[in-house]
Amino acid sequence: MSNIIKVKQYLLNNYSTTKPVNLNYDTPEATFKYNELEYDLSDANLLKPGEILVETIHLSNDPAQKGWFSSSKDSYLPPSPLGEPAPARGIGKVLKSNSEKFKEGDFVEAQLGWTTHALVGADQTLTFPLDVSKVSKLSQFLSVFGLTTLTAYVAAYKYSELTPKDTDKVFLVSGAAGAVGSVLVQILAKDFKPKKVLAIAGGADKVKFVESLGPNVIGIDYKSSTYEEDFAKALGDDKIDVFFDQVAGEILDHASQYLKTFGKIVQIGAISSYNDPTKSNFENYATHVLLKRLRIQGFIVIDDFKDLDKIITHLEELFQNGTLDKTKFYETVVDATGDNFVKIPELWTGLFTGVNKGKFITKVAKGYD
């Protein structure tokens, strides 16, 4: 067996701060640059102290990556270095280790990047060992037990400032058919016992899906020409206690008028503006925030990693008692194995056209579930 590993990568070539990524690879302005190199497993100097070499199996596709492709210093993470693999979290297998934390053969979740093989550094604060006995397939570490599930968890149980069984409440969730939203809807509908959960999604199939996630869930199709009328009908005479928003833009501007006085907005994301900042130009939002004295809470899930063990324990309880249903954790998995690796940037942009239901995952390596 050869000790030489052939590596395929997409390097971050230019920052893409306020515009869509540039996929015209024939121009110097392209956001990404394809690259190939080799790693020699027999090279004693391949790994620095503390490093591990990881074979990428699955990559997570997340709207937050748009910020990671940016030069913005206002991000919760420092700008990614140009000339390095475009940043992405993923699941992989340790092929070689110079770390006391991991051994060859371990499965890990880490910041791997758009590369078939990743050198993961000694500072492994965001690298986690995986217990494969907890899942039926590896991709579930990005869906069922992924960061999106953790995000939904802390949004509901911490940042909403509500308690389960706080009944007779009305919740609104945007991006409800996605990886975060579909978990949120389940938790809110089943554990918080609300009067109703309004779940905004795009298209009839996704509306049907979100309405299957729990009792008292009313799906609303934002792509419909009658969206505002449908929204008003679903809400009726009620007002919204907490709005869990992932979209911002027109969705947030419109919905803000329907919150209760002293209601709350938990701002999870702002996907509508990631490729076009003008989408965050509001007409009525500031007025509604002022007149209704709304409270707005933004957060980043990595702030809660200190409580990870406790969160995982509670999540396992939620699966056991039926609040969360693994069969409702849909995955949209796209193929970037072998020669298809060159499609990774184009596949990722599907996030912004709504191609996925549930967690959007890119498969990089063959031979794994």
Short mmCIF file of C-alpha atoms in Angstrom, two decimals:
data_model
loop_
_atom_site.label_atom_id
_atom_site.label_comp_id
_atom_site.label_asym_id
_atom_site.label_seq_id
_atom_site.Cartn_x
_atom_site.Cartn_y
_atom_site.Cartn_z
CA MET A 1 0.00 0.00 0.00
CA SER A 2 1.36 3.41 -0.99
CA ASN A 3 2.23 5.90 1.72
CA ILE A 4 1.43 8.78 -0.63
CA ILE A 5 -1.96 10.45 -0.25
CA LYS A 6 -3.19 12.60 -3.11
CA VAL A 7 -5.07 15.61 -1.73
CA LYS A 8 -7.69 17.75 -3.48
CA GLN A 9 -8.54 21.19 -2.11
CA TYR A 10 -10.33 24.43 -2.75
CA LEU A 11 -8.30 27.28 -1.33
CA LEU A 12 -9.75 30.63 -0.30
CA ASN A 13 -8.36 32.84 -3.06
CA ASN A 14 -10.23 36.12 -2.47
CA TYR A 15 -12.54 37.31 0.27
CA SER A 16 -16.22 37.59 -0.58
CA THR A 17 -17.56 40.06 1.92
CA THR A 18 -20.79 41.56 0.59
CA LYS A 19 -21.36 39.85 -2.74
CA PRO A 20 -22.07 36.25 -3.80
CA VAL A 21 -18.98 34.10 -4.13
CA ASN A 22 -17.25 34.37 -7.50
CA LEU A 23 -17.10 30.95 -9.15
CA ASN A 24 -15.44 32.12 -12.37
CA TYR A 25 -12.23 30.17 -11.82
CA ASP A 26 -10.62 31.51 -15.00
CA THR A 27 -10.31 34.98 -13.47
CA PRO A 28 -7.99 36.19 -10.68
CA GLU A 29 -11.07 37.49 -8.83
CA ALA A 30 -12.42 33.98 -8.21
CA THR A 31 -13.26 33.40 -4.55
CA PHE A 32 -11.79 29.89 -4.58
CA LYS A 33 -8.85 28.20 -6.29
CA TYR A 34 -8.58 24.48 -6.95
CA ASN A 35 -5.38 22.86 -5.71
CA GLU A 36 -3.77 19.43 -5.49
CA LEU A 37 -0.88 18.22 -3.35
CA GLU A 38 0.50 15.06 -1.76
CA TYR A 39 1.09 13.94 1.82
CA ASP A 40 3.66 11.26 2.57
CA LEU A 41 2.53 9.20 5.55
CA SER A 42 6.06 7.91 6.03
CA ASP A 43 7.40 11.45 6.50
CA ALA A 44 8.31 11.82 10.18
CA ASN A 45 7.96 15.60 9.84
CA LEU A 46 4.49 15.56 8.30
CA LEU A 47 2.79 16.33 11.60
CA LYS A 48 3.82 18.96 14.08
CA PRO A 49 3.43 18.19 17.80
CA GLY A 50 -0.26 17.92 18.61
CA GLU A 51 -1.41 17.67 14.99
CA ILE A 52 -3.55 15.01 13.36
CA LEU A 53 -4.13 14.10 9.71
CA VAL A 54 -7.83 13.61 9.01
CA GLU A 55 -9.55 12.12 5.97
CA THR A 56 -12.63 14.23 5.24
CA ILE A 57 -15.81 12.14 5.00
CA HIS A 58 -18.64 14.66 5.19
CA LEU A 59 -18.68 18.45 5.09
CA SER A 60 -21.30 20.66 6.69
CA ASN A 61 -22.86 23.33 4.46
CA ASP A 62 -23.82 26.36 6.53
CA PRO A 63 -24.85 29.95 5.76
CA ALA A 64 -22.34 31.10 8.39
CA GLN A 65 -19.54 30.07 6.04
CA LYS A 66 -20.28 33.17 3.99
CA GLY A 67 -18.94 35.15 6.93
CA TRP A 68 -15.93 32.86 7.18
CA PHE A 69 -15.14 33.67 3.54
CA SER A 70 -15.07 37.33 4.51
CA SER A 71 -12.32 39.70 5.59
CA SER A 72 -14.62 41.25 8.19
CA LYS A 73 -13.01 41.80 11.56
CA ASP A 74 -16.44 42.05 13.16
CA SER A 75 -17.05 38.30 12.84
CA TYR A 76 -17.00 36.00 15.88
CA LEU A 77 -14.08 34.21 14.21
CA PRO A 78 -10.91 35.83 12.82
CA PRO A 79 -10.71 36.11 9.02
CA SER A 80 -9.67 32.87 7.37
CA PRO A 81 -6.18 33.08 5.82
CA LEU A 82 -6.06 33.37 2.06
CA GLY A 83 -4.30 30.48 0.41
CA GLU A 84 -5.65 27.98 2.94
CA PRO A 85 -8.56 25.55 2.40
CA ALA A 86 -11.90 27.34 2.43
CA PRO A 87 -13.25 26.86 5.96
CA ALA A 88 -15.96 24.31 6.72
CA ARG A 89 -16.78 21.99 9.57
CA GLY A 90 -16.90 18.31 8.86
CA ILE A 91 -16.66 14.71 9.95
CA GLY A 92 -13.49 12.74 9.32
CA LYS A 93 -11.30 9.82 10.26
CA VAL A 94 -7.84 10.18 11.82
CA LEU A 95 -5.25 8.62 9.50
CA LYS A 96 -2.19 9.66 11.48
CA SER A 97 -1.76 11.30 14.87
CA ASN A 98 0.89 13.23 16.75
CA SER A 99 -1.60 14.13 19.47
CA GLU A 100 -2.27 12.58 22.85
CA LYS A 101 -5.99 13.37 22.40
CA PHE A 102 -6.57 11.28 19.27
CA LYS A 103 -5.33 8.01 17.83
CA GLU A 104 -5.34 6.55 14.34
CA GLY A 105 -8.81 5.31 13.43
CA ASP A 106 -10.73 7.78 15.61
CA PHE A 107 -13.66 9.62 14.08
CA VAL A 108 -13.76 13.35 14.78
CA GLU A 109 -15.75 16.48 14.08
CA ALA A 110 -13.47 19.40 13.32
CA GLN A 111 -12.86 22.50 11.27
CA LEU A 112 -11.61 20.60 8.22
CA GLY A 113 -12.20 22.89 5.25
CA TRP A 114 -12.83 22.11 1.60
CA THR A 115 -10.16 19.44 1.31
CA THR A 116 -10.09 15.67 1.02
CA HIS A 117 -7.50 15.49 3.82
CA ALA A 118 -6.88 18.04 6.57
CA LEU A 119 -4.01 18.76 8.91
CA VAL A 120 -5.76 19.71 12.14
CA GLY A 121 -3.60 21.78 14.45
CA ALA A 122 -2.58 21.36 18.05
CA ASP A 123 -5.19 23.91 19.18
CA GLN A 124 -8.10 21.50 18.90
CA THR A 125 -10.66 23.41 20.96
CA LEU A 126 -13.28 22.90 18.22
CA THR A 127 -12.33 19.29 17.48
CA PHE A 128 -14.46 16.61 19.14
CA PRO A 129 -14.08 12.81 19.31
CA LEU A 130 -17.17 10.97 18.08
CA ASP A 131 -18.85 7.93 19.61
CA VAL A 132 -20.10 6.11 16.51
CA SER A 133 -22.36 3.89 18.64
CA LYS A 134 -24.73 6.86 19.04
CA VAL A 135 -25.67 7.04 15.36
CA SER A 136 -26.73 4.76 12.52
CA LYS A 137 -24.61 6.70 10.02
CA LEU A 138 -21.78 9.19 10.35
CA SER A 139 -23.64 12.06 8.70
CA GLN A 140 -25.97 12.18 11.72
CA PHE A 141 -23.18 13.86 13.67
CA LEU A 142 -23.86 16.86 11.42
CA SER A 143 -27.64 16.58 11.54
CA VAL A 144 -29.05 14.83 14.60
CA PHE A 145 -26.14 15.77 16.88
CA GLY A 146 -24.67 18.62 14.84
CA LEU A 147 -24.07 22.28 15.63
CA THR A 148 -27.41 23.11 14.06
CA THR A 149 -29.17 20.98 16.68
CA LEU A 150 -27.14 22.64 19.42
CA THR A 151 -28.08 26.04 17.98
CA ALA A 152 -31.78 25.20 18.06
CA TYR A 153 -31.42 23.85 21.60
CA VAL A 154 -29.87 26.98 23.13
CA ALA A 155 -32.21 29.24 21.16
CA ALA A 156 -35.21 27.52 22.74
CA TYR A 157 -34.02 26.66 26.22
CA LYS A 158 -31.70 29.55 26.95
CA TYR A 159 -32.11 32.61 24.77
CA SER A 160 -35.92 32.59 24.58
CA GLU A 161 -35.91 33.03 28.38
CA LEU A 162 -38.99 30.83 28.52
CA THR A 163 -39.45 27.52 30.29
CA PRO A 164 -40.98 24.31 28.94
CA LYS A 165 -44.69 23.97 29.63
CA ASP A 166 -44.93 27.78 29.50
CA THR A 167 -48.26 27.25 27.76
CA ASP A 168 -50.54 29.52 25.75
CA LYS A 169 -47.60 31.16 23.98
CA VAL A 170 -47.35 31.87 20.27
CA PHE A 171 -44.03 31.30 18.53
CA LEU A 172 -42.80 32.16 15.06
CA VAL A 173 -39.89 30.35 13.36
CA SER A 174 -38.40 31.42 10.03
CA GLY A 175 -36.29 29.01 8.01
CA ALA A 176 -38.42 26.34 9.66
CA ALA A 177 -37.65 23.52 7.22
CA GLY A 178 -33.88 23.84 7.59
CA ALA A 179 -31.49 22.07 9.92
CA VAL A 180 -31.93 24.54 12.80
CA GLY A 181 -35.55 25.41 12.18
CA SER A 182 -36.85 21.84 12.00
CA VAL A 183 -35.31 21.05 15.39
CA LEU A 184 -36.64 24.27 16.89
CA VAL A 185 -40.16 23.55 15.72
CA GLN A 186 -40.08 20.09 17.31
CA ILE A 187 -38.80 21.39 20.64
CA LEU A 188 -41.20 24.32 20.79
CA ALA A 189 -44.26 22.37 19.67
CA LYS A 190 -43.70 19.30 21.85
CA ASP A 191 -41.92 20.52 24.99
CA PHE A 192 -43.21 24.08 25.39
CA LYS A 193 -46.86 23.17 24.67
CA PRO A 194 -47.67 26.50 22.96
CA LYS A 195 -50.97 27.69 21.61
CA LYS A 196 -49.43 27.61 18.14
CA VAL A 197 -46.14 27.64 16.26
CA LEU A 198 -46.07 29.54 13.00
CA ALA A 199 -43.42 27.95 10.78
CA ILE A 200 -42.23 29.84 7.70
CA ALA A 201 -40.85 27.70 4.87
CA GLY A 202 -40.48 27.85 1.11
CA GLY A 203 -42.79 25.77 -1.06
CA ALA A 204 -45.71 23.41 -0.50
CA ASP A 205 -43.55 20.35 0.26
CA LYS A 206 -41.62 22.16 2.98
CA VAL A 207 -44.81 23.57 4.48
CA LYS A 208 -46.20 20.05 4.69
CA PHE A 209 -42.96 18.88 6.27
CA VAL A 210 -42.90 21.51 9.03
CA GLU A 211 -46.52 20.82 9.87
CA SER A 212 -45.55 17.18 10.50
CA LEU A 213 -43.05 18.19 13.18
CA GLY A 214 -45.46 18.61 16.07
CA PRO A 215 -48.91 19.66 17.27
CA ASN A 216 -50.29 23.14 16.66
CA VAL A 217 -47.76 23.89 13.91
CA ILE A 218 -49.04 26.05 11.06
CA GLY A 219 -46.82 26.23 8.00
CA ILE A 220 -46.67 29.42 5.94
CA ASP A 221 -45.17 29.51 2.45
CA TYR A 222 -43.06 32.66 2.04
CA LYS A 223 -42.82 32.00 -1.71
CA SER A 224 -46.58 32.29 -2.11
CA SER A 225 -48.03 35.42 -3.71
CA THR A 226 -50.48 35.52 -0.79
CA TYR A 227 -47.83 35.17 1.92
CA GLU A 228 -48.86 38.22 3.97
CA GLU A 229 -52.54 37.27 3.82
CA ASP A 230 -51.69 33.67 4.78
CA PHE A 231 -49.55 34.94 7.65
CA ALA A 232 -52.37 37.10 9.02
CA LYS A 233 -54.88 34.26 8.71
CA ALA A 234 -52.61 31.80 10.52
CA LEU A 235 -51.99 34.25 13.35
CA GLY A 236 -55.62 35.32 13.71
CA ASP A 237 -56.22 37.58 16.70
CA ASP A 238 -53.06 36.39 18.45
CA LYS A 239 -49.73 38.15 18.83
CA ILE A 240 -46.29 36.54 18.80
CA ASP A 241 -44.44 36.05 22.08
CA VAL A 242 -41.07 35.01 20.62
CA PHE A 243 -39.84 35.14 17.03
CA PHE A 244 -36.92 32.82 16.26
CA ASP A 245 -35.50 34.40 13.12
CA GLN A 246 -32.86 33.04 10.76
CA VAL A 247 -33.67 35.14 7.71
CA ALA A 248 -33.89 38.87 8.60
CA GLY A 249 -34.71 41.17 5.67
CA GLU A 250 -38.31 41.41 4.51
CA ILE A 251 -39.41 38.45 6.65
CA LEU A 252 -38.22 40.16 9.83
CA ASP A 253 -39.45 43.59 8.77
CA HIS A 254 -42.94 42.26 8.13
CA ALA A 255 -43.22 39.98 11.18
CA SER A 256 -41.97 42.55 13.70
CA GLN A 257 -45.34 44.31 13.65
CA TYR A 258 -47.08 41.18 14.92
CA LEU A 259 -45.09 40.69 18.12
CA LYS A 260 -46.58 41.42 21.50
CA THR A 261 -45.55 44.50 23.38
CA PHE A 262 -42.36 43.51 25.21
CA GLY A 263 -42.09 40.49 22.91
CA LYS A 264 -38.75 39.02 21.99
CA ILE A 265 -36.76 38.31 18.84
CA VAL A 266 -34.09 35.61 19.06
CA GLN A 267 -31.84 36.39 16.09
CA ILE A 268 -30.20 33.17 14.95
CA GLY A 269 -29.10 34.21 11.47
CA ALA A 270 -29.64 36.66 8.63
CA ILE A 271 -29.41 34.50 5.54
CA SER A 272 -31.30 36.92 3.29
CA SER A 273 -28.49 39.46 3.49
CA TYR A 274 -25.39 37.24 3.35
CA ASN A 275 -25.03 37.81 -0.39
CA ASP A 276 -26.67 41.24 -0.54
CA PRO A 277 -26.52 43.66 2.43
CA THR A 278 -29.30 45.77 0.92
CA LYS A 279 -31.68 42.98 1.92
CA SER A 280 -31.26 44.22 5.49
CA ASN A 281 -32.69 47.64 4.68
CA PHE A 282 -35.83 47.76 6.82
CA GLU A 283 -38.86 49.98 6.35
CA ASN A 284 -40.76 49.37 9.58
CA TYR A 285 -38.54 47.25 11.82
CA ALA A 286 -37.01 50.05 13.92
CA THR A 287 -40.40 51.63 14.50
CA HIS A 288 -41.90 48.35 15.67
CA VAL A 289 -38.93 47.65 17.96
CA LEU A 290 -39.36 51.07 19.53
CA LEU A 291 -43.14 51.22 19.87
CA LYS A 292 -43.50 47.62 21.04
CA ARG A 293 -40.37 47.80 23.25
CA LEU A 294 -39.12 44.58 21.73
CA ARG A 295 -36.12 42.75 23.12
CA ILE A 296 -33.59 41.37 20.66
CA GLN A 297 -31.11 38.62 21.52
CA GLY A 298 -28.38 37.54 19.16
CA PHE A 299 -26.03 34.67 19.96
CA ILE A 300 -23.34 32.38 18.58
CA VAL A 301 -23.57 28.74 19.59
CA ILE A 302 -19.85 28.42 20.35
CA ASP A 303 -20.48 30.66 23.38
CA ASP A 304 -22.25 27.68 24.95
CA PHE A 305 -19.67 24.98 24.30
CA LYS A 306 -18.74 25.14 27.97
CA ASP A 307 -22.11 23.48 28.66
CA LEU A 308 -21.78 20.90 25.87
CA ASP A 309 -21.85 17.79 28.07
CA LYS A 310 -25.00 18.95 29.86
CA ILE A 311 -26.68 19.89 26.57
CA ILE A 312 -25.88 16.51 24.97
CA THR A 313 -27.29 14.70 28.00
CA HIS A 314 -30.54 16.66 27.77
CA LEU A 315 -30.71 16.13 24.00
CA GLU A 316 -30.45 12.38 24.52
CA GLU A 317 -33.36 12.62 26.95
CA LEU A 318 -35.38 14.53 24.35
CA PHE A 319 -34.78 11.76 21.83
CA GLN A 320 -35.74 9.11 24.35
CA ASN A 321 -38.99 10.80 25.41
CA GLY A 322 -40.07 11.57 21.84
CA THR A 323 -39.71 15.34 21.91
CA LEU A 324 -37.14 14.95 19.13
CA ASP A 325 -37.71 12.34 16.44
CA LYS A 326 -34.64 11.12 14.55
CA THR A 327 -36.86 10.23 11.60
CA LYS A 328 -37.65 13.94 11.24
CA PHE A 329 -33.99 14.90 10.90
CA TYR A 330 -33.89 15.12 7.16
CA GLU A 331 -30.58 15.27 5.37
CA THR A 332 -29.93 16.55 1.88
CA VAL A 333 -26.62 14.89 0.95
CA VAL A 334 -24.84 15.88 -2.25
CA ASP A 335 -22.02 13.89 -3.83
CA ALA A 336 -18.51 15.34 -4.07
CA THR A 337 -16.64 12.05 -4.04
CA GLY A 338 -13.95 11.27 -6.60
CA ASP A 339 -14.09 13.53 -9.64
CA ASN A 340 -17.16 15.29 -8.23
CA PHE A 341 -14.95 17.07 -5.68
CA VAL A 342 -14.59 19.94 -8.16
CA LYS A 343 -18.30 20.72 -7.67
CA ILE A 344 -17.99 21.60 -3.98
CA PRO A 345 -18.33 25.42 -4.31
CA GLU A 346 -21.31 25.14 -6.67
CA LEU A 347 -22.98 22.58 -4.41
CA TRP A 348 -22.52 24.86 -1.37
CA THR A 349 -24.34 27.76 -3.08
CA GLY A 350 -27.49 25.63 -3.03
CA LEU A 351 -27.95 26.91 0.52
CA PHE A 352 -29.11 30.23 -0.89
CA THR A 353 -31.60 28.77 -3.37
CA GLY A 354 -33.28 26.44 -0.88
CA VAL A 355 -32.28 23.12 -2.46
CA ASN A 356 -32.08 21.41 0.91
CA LYS A 357 -34.61 20.08 3.37
CA GLY A 358 -33.09 19.63 6.80
CA LYS A 359 -29.32 19.48 7.12
CA PHE A 360 -27.33 20.14 3.92
CA ILE A 361 -24.27 17.88 3.73
CA THR A 362 -21.57 17.24 1.14
CA LYS A 363 -20.17 13.72 0.96
CA VAL A 364 -16.45 13.75 0.16
CA ALA A 365 -15.17 10.22 0.79
CA LYS A 366 -16.47 6.91 -0.52
CA GLY A 367 -16.73 3.81 1.61
CA TYR A 368 -18.56 5.36 4.58
CA ASP A 369 -22.26 5.52 5.45
#
